[in-house]
Coordinates of N, CA, C and O in Angstrom, one line a residue:
X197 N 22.8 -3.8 -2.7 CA 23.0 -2.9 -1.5 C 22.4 -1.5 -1.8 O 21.8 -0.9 -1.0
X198 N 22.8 -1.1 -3.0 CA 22.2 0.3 -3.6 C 21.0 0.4 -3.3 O 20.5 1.3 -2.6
X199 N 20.2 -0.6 -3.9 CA 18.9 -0.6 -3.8 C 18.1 -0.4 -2.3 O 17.0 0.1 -2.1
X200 N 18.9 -0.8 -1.3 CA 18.5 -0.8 0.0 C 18.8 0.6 0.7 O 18.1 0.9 1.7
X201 N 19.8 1.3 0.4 CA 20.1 2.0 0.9 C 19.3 3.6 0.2 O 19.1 4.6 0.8
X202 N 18.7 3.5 -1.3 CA 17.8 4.5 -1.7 C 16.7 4.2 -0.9 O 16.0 5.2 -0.4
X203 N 16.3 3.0 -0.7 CA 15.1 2.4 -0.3 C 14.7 3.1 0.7 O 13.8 3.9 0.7
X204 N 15.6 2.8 1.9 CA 15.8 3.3 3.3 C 15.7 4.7 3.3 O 14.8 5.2 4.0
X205 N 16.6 5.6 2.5 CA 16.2 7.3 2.1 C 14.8 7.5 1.8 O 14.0 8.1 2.6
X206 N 14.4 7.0 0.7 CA 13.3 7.0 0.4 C 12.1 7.3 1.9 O 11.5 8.2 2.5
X207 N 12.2 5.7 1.9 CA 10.9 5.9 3.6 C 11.1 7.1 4.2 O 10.3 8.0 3.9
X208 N 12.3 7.5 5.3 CA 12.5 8.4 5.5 C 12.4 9.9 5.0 O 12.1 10.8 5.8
X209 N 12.7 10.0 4.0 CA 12.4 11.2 3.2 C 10.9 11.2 3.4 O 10.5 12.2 3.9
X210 N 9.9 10.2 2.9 CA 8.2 9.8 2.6 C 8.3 10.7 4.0 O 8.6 11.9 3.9
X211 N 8.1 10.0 5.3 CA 7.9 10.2 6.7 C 7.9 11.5 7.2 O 7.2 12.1 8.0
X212 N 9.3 12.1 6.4 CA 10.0 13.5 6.9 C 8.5 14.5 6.0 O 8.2 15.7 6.3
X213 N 7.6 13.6 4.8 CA 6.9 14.4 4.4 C 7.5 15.3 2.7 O 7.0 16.3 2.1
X214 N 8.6 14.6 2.7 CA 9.4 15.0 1.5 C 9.2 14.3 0.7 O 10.0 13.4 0.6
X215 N 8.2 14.4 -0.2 CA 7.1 13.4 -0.8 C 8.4 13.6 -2.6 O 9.0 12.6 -3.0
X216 N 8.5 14.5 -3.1 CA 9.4 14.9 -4.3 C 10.5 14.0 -4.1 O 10.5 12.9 -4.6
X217 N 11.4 14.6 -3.2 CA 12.4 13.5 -2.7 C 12.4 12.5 -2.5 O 13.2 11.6 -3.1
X218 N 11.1 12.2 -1.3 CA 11.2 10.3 -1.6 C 10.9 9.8 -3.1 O 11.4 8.7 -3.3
X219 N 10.2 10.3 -4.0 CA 9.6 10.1 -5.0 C 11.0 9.9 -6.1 O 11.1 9.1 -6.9
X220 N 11.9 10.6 -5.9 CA 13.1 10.3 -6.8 C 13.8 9.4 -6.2 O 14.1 8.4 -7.0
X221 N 14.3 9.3 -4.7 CA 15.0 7.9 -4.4 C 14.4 6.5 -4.9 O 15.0 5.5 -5.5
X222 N 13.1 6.6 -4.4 CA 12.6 5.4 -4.9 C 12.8 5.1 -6.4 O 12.8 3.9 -6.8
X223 N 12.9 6.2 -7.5 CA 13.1 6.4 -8.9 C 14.6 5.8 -9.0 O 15.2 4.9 -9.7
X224 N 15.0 6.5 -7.9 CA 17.2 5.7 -8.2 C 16.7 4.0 -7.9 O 16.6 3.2 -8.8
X225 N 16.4 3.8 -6.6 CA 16.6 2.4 -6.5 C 15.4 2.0 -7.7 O 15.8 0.8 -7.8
X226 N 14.8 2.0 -8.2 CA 14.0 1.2 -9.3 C 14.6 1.2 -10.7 O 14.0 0.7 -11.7
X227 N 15.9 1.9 -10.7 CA 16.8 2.1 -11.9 C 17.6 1.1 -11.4 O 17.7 0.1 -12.1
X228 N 18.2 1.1 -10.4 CA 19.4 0.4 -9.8 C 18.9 -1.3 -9.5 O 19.7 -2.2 -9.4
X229 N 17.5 -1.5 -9.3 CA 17.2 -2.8 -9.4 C 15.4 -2.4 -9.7 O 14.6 -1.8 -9.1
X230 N 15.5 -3.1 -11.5 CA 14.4 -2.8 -12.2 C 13.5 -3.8 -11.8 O 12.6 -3.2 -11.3
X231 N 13.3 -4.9 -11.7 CA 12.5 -6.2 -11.3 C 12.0 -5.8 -10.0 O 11.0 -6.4 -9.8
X232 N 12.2 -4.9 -9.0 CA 11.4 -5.1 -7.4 C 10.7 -3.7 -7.8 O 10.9 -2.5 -8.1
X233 N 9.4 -4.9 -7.6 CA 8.0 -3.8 -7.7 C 7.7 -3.1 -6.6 O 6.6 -2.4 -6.6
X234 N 8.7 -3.0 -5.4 CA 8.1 -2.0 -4.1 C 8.5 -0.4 -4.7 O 7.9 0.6 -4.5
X235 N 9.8 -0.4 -5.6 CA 10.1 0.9 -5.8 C 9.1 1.8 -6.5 O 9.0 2.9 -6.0
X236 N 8.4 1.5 -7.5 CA 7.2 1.9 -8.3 C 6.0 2.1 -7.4 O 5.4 3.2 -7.5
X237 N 5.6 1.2 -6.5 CA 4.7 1.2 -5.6 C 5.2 2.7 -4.4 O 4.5 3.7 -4.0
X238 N 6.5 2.3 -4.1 CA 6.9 3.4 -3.2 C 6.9 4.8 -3.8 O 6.9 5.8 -3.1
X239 N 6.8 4.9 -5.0 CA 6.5 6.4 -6.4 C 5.6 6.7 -6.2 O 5.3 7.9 -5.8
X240 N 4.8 5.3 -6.4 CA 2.8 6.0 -6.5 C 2.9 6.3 -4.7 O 2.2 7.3 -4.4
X241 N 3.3 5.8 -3.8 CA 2.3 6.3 -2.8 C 2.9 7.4 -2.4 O 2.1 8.1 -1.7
X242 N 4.5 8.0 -2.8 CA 4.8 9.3 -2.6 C 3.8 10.6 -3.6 O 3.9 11.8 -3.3
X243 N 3.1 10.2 -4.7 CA 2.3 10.6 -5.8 C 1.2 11.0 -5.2 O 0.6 12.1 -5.4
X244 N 0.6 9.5 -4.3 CA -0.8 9.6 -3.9 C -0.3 11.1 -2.7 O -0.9 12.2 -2.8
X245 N 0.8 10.7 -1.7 CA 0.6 11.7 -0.6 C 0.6 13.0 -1.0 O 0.1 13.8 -0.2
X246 N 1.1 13.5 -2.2 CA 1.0 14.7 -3.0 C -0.3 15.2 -3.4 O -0.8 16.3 -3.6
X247 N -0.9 13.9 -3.3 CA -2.4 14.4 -3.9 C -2.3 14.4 -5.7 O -3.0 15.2 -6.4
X248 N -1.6 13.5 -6.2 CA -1.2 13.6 -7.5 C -1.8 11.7 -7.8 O -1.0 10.8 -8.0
X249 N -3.0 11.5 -7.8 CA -3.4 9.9 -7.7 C -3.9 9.6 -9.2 O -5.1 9.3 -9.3
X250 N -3.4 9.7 -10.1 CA -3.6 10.0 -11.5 C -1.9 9.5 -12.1 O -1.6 8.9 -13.2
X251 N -1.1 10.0 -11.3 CA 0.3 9.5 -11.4 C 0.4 8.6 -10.8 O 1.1 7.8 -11.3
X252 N -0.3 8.5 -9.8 CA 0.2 7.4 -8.7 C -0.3 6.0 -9.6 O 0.5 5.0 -9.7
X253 N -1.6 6.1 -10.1 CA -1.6 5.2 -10.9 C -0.9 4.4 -11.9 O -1.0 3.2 -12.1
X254 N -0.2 5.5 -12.4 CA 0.7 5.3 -13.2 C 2.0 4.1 -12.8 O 2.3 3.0 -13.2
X255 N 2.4 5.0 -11.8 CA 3.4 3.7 -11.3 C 3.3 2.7 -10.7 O 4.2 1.9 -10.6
X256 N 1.6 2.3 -10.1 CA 1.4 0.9 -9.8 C 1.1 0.2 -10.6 O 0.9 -1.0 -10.5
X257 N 0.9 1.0 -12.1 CA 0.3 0.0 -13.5 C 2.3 -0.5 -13.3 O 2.6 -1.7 -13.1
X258 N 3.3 0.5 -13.4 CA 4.7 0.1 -13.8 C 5.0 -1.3 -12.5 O 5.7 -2.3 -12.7
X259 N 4.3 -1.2 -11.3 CA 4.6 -2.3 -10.6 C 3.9 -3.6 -10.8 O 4.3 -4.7 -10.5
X260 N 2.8 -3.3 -11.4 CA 1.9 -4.9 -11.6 C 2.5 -5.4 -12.6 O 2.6 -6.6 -12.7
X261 N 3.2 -4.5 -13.6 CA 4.1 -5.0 -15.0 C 4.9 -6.3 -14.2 O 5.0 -7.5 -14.3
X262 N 5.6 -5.2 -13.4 CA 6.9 -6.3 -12.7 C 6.4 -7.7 -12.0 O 7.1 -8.6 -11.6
X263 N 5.0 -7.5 -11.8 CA 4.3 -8.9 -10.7 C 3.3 -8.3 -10.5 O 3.2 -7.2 -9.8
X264 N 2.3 -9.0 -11.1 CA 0.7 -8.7 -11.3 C -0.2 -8.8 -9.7 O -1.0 -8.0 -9.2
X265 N 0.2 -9.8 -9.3 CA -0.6 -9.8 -8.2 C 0.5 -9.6 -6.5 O 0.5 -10.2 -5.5
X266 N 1.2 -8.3 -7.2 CA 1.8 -8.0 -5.8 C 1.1 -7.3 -4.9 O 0.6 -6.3 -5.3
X267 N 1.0 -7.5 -4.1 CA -0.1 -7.5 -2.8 C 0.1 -5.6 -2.6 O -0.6 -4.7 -3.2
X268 N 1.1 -5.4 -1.9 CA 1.4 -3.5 -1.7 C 0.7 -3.0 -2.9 O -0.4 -2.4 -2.8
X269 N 1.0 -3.3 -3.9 CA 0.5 -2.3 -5.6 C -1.0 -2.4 -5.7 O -1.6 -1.4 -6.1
X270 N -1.6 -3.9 -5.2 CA -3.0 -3.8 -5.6 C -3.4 -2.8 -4.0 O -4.0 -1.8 -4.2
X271 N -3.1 -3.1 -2.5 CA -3.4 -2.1 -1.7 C -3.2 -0.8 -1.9 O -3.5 0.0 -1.1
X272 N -2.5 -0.4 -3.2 CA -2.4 1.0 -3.3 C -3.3 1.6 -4.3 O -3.7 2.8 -4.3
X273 N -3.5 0.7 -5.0 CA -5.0 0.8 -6.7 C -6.2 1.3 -5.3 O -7.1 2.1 -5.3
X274 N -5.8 0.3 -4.1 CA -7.4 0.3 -3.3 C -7.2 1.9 -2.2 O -8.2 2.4 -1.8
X275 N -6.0 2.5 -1.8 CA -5.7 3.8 -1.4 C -6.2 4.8 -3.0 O -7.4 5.1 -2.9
X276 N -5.9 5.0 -3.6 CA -6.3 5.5 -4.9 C -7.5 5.8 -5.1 O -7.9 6.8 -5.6
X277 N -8.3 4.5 -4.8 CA -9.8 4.4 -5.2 C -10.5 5.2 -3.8 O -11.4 6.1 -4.0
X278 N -10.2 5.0 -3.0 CA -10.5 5.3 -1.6 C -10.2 7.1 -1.8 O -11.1 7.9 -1.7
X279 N -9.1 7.5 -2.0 CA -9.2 8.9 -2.2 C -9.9 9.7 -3.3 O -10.0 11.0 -3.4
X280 N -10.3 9.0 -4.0 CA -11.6 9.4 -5.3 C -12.5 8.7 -4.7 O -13.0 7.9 -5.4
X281 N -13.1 8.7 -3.4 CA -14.1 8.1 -3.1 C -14.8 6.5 -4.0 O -16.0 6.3 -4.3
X282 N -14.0 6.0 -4.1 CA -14.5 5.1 -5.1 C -14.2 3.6 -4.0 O -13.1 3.1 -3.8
X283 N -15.5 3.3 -3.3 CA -15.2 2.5 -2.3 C -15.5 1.2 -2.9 O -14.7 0.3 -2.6
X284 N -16.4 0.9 -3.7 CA -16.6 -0.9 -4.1 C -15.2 -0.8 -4.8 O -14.5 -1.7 -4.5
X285 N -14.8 0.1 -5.6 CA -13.2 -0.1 -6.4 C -11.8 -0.2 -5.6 O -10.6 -0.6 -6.0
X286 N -12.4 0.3 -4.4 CA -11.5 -0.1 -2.8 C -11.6 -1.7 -2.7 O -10.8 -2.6 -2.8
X287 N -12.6 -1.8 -2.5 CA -12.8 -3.2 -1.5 C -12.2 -4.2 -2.4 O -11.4 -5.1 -2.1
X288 N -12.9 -3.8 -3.9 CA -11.8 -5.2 -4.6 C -10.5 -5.2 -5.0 O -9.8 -6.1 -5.5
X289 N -10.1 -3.7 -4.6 CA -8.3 -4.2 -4.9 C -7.9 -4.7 -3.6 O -7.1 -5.7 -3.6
X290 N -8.5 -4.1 -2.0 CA -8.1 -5.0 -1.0 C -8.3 -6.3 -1.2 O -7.5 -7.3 -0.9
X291 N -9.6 -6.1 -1.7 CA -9.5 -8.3 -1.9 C -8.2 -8.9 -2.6 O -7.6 -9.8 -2.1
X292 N -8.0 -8.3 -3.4 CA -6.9 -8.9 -4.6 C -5.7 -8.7 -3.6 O -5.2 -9.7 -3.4
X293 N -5.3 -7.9 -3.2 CA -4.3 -7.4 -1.9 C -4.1 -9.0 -1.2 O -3.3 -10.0 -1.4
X294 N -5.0 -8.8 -0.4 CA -4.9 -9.8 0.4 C -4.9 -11.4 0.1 O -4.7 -12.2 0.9
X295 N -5.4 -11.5 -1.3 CA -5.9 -12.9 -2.1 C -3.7 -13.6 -2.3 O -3.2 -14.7 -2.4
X296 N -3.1 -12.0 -2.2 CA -2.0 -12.3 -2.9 C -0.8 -12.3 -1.3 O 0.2 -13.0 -1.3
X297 N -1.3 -11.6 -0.3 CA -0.9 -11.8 1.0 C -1.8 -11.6 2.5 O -1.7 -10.6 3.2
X298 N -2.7 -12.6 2.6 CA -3.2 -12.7 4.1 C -3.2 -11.9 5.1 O -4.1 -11.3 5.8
X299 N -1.5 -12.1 5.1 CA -0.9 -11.4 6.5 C -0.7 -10.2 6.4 O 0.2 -9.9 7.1
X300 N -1.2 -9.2 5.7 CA -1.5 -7.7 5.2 C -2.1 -7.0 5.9 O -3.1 -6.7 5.4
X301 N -2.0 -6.6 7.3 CA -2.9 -6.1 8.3 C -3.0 -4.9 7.6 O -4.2 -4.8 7.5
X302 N -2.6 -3.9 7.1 CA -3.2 -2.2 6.5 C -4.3 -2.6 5.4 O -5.3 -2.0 5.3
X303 N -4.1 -4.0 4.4 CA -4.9 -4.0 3.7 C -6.3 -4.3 4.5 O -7.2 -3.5 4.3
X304 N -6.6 -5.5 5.6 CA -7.4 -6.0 6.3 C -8.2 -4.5 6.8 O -9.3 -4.1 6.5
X305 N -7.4 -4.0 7.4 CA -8.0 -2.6 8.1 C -8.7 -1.5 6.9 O -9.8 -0.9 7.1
X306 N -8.0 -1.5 5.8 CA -8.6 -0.9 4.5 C -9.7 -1.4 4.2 O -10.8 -0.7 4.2
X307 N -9.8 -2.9 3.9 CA -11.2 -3.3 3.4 C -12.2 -3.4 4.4 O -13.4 -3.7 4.0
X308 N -11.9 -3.1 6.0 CA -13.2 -2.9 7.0 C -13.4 -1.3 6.4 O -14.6 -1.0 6.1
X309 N -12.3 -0.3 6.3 CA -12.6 0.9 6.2 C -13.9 1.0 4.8 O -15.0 1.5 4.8
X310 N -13.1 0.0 3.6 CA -14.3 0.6 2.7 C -15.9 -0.5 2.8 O -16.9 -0.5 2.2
X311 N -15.6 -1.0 3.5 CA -16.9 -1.6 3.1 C -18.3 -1.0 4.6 O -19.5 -1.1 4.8
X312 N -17.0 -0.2 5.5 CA -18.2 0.6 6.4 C -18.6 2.3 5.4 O -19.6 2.9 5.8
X313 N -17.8 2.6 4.4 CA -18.1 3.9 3.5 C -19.1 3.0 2.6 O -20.1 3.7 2.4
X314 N -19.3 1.9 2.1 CA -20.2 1.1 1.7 C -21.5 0.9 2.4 O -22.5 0.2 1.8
X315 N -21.7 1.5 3.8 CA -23.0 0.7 4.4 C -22.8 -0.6 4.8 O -23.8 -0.8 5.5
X316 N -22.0 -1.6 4.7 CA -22.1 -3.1 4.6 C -21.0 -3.0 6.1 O -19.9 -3.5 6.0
X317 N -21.4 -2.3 7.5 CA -21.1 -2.7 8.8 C -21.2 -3.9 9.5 O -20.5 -4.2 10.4
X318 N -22.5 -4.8 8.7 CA -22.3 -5.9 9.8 C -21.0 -6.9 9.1 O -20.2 -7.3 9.9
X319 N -20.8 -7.1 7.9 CA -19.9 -7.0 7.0 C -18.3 -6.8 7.8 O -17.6 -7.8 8.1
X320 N -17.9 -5.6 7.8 CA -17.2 -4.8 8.7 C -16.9 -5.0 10.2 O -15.8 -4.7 10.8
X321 N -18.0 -5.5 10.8 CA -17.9 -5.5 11.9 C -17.2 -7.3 12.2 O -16.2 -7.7 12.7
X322 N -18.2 -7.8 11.7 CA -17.8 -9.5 11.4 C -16.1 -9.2 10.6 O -15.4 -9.4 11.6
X323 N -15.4 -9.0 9.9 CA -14.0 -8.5 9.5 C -13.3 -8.0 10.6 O -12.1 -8.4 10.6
X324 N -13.6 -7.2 11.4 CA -12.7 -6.3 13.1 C -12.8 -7.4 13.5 O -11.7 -7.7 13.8
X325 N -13.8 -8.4 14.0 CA -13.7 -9.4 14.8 C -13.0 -11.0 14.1 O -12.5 -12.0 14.7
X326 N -13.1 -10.8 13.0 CA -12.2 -12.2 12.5 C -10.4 -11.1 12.6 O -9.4 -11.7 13.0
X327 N -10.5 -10.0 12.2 CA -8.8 -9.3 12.7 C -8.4 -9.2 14.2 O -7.2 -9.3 14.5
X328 N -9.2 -9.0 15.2 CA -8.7 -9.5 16.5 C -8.0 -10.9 16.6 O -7.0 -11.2 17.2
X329 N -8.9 -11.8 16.0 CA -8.6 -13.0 16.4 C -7.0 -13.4 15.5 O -5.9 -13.7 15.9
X330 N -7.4 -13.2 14.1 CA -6.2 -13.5 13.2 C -4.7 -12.9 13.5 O -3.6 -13.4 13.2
X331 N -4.9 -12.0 14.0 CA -3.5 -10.5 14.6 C -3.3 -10.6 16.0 O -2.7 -9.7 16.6
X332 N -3.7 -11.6 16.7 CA -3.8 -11.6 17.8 C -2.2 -11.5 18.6 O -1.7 -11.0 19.6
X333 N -1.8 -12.3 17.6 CA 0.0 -13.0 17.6 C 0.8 -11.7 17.3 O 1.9 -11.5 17.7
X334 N 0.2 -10.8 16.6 CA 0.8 -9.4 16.2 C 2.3 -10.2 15.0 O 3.4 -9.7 15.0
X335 N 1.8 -11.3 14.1 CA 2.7 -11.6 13.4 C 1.9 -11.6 12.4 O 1.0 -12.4 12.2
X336 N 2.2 -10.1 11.5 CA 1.5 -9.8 10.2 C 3.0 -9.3 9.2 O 4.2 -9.2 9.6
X337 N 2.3 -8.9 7.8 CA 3.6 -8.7 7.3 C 2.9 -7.1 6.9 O 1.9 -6.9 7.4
X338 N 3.6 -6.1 6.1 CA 3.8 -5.1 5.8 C 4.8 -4.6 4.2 O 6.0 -4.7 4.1
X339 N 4.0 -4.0 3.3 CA 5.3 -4.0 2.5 C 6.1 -3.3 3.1 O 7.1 -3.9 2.7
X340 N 6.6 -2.4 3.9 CA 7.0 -0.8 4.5 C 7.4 -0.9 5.8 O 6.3 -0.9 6.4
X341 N 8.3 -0.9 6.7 CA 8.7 -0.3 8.1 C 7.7 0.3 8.6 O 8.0 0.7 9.7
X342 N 6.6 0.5 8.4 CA 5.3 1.5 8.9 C 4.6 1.5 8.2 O 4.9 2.3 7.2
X343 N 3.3 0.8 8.2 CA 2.7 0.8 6.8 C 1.6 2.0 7.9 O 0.7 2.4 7.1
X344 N 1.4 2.5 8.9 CA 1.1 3.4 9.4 C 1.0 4.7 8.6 O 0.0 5.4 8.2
X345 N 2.2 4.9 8.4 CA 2.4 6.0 7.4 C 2.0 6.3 6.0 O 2.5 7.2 5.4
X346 N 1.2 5.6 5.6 CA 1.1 5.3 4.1 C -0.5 6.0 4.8 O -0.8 6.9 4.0
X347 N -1.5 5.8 5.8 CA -2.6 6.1 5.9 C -3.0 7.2 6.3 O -4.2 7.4 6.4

């Protein structure tokens, strides 16, 4: 229950823009239940929104610890690379992202984003048009209440 209820501060805090703050709740609940790799993940992206993506790193190495191919952690290696402009190092953590969850529409939208910073539009374009059809149902998953906010 602890865990859910830092969790929930956390987002909120993130949203309010209280990037320190959310960055320690997610720190309680990742003490209070060490095995769920979203709390480390939810660190690095309060890190990344800081502009601190060197730390942020840091704690999605601590969430792949907990489960290597959790889908949010490698989408966030691919936000990371993306803000160091480092777009082929985007596209393949989205792949890995999505290899680990399909239904990941922020990642889907991430990897059209880096592979049009790539040049590779028809690429991109053929990707927007296989995500119309795939999301059509609007039944995708999300690590996050908003994965809006993470972008």
């Amino acid at each position: 229950v602890k865990d859910y209820i830092y969790g929930d501060l956390a987002y909120s805090l993130f949203c309010l823009g209280r990037y320190v703050e959310a960055a320690d709740a997610y720190r309680v609940a990742g003490i209070e239940v060490p095995d769920n790799p979203l709390f480390p993940v939810g660190e690095a992206r309060c890190s990344l929104a800081a502009g601190r993506s060197d730390e942020a790193r840091d704690h999605v190495g601590r969430a792949l610890a907990l489960d290597s191919s959790y889908a949010p952690a490698h989408e966030t290696l691919a936000l990371i690379a993306e803000a160091k402009g480092l777009f082929p190092a985007a596209e393949k953590e989205y792949r890995t992202a999505l290899a680990g969850n399909a239904r990941m529409l922020s990642a889907w939208k991430g990897l059209e984003h880096a592979l049009r910073r790539q040049g590779k539009i028809e690429e991109a374009d053929a990707l927007a048009k296989q995500m119309a059809y795939q999301f059509a149902d609007k039944t995708y998953s999300t690590p996050f209440p908003d994965q809006g906010a993470w972008r």
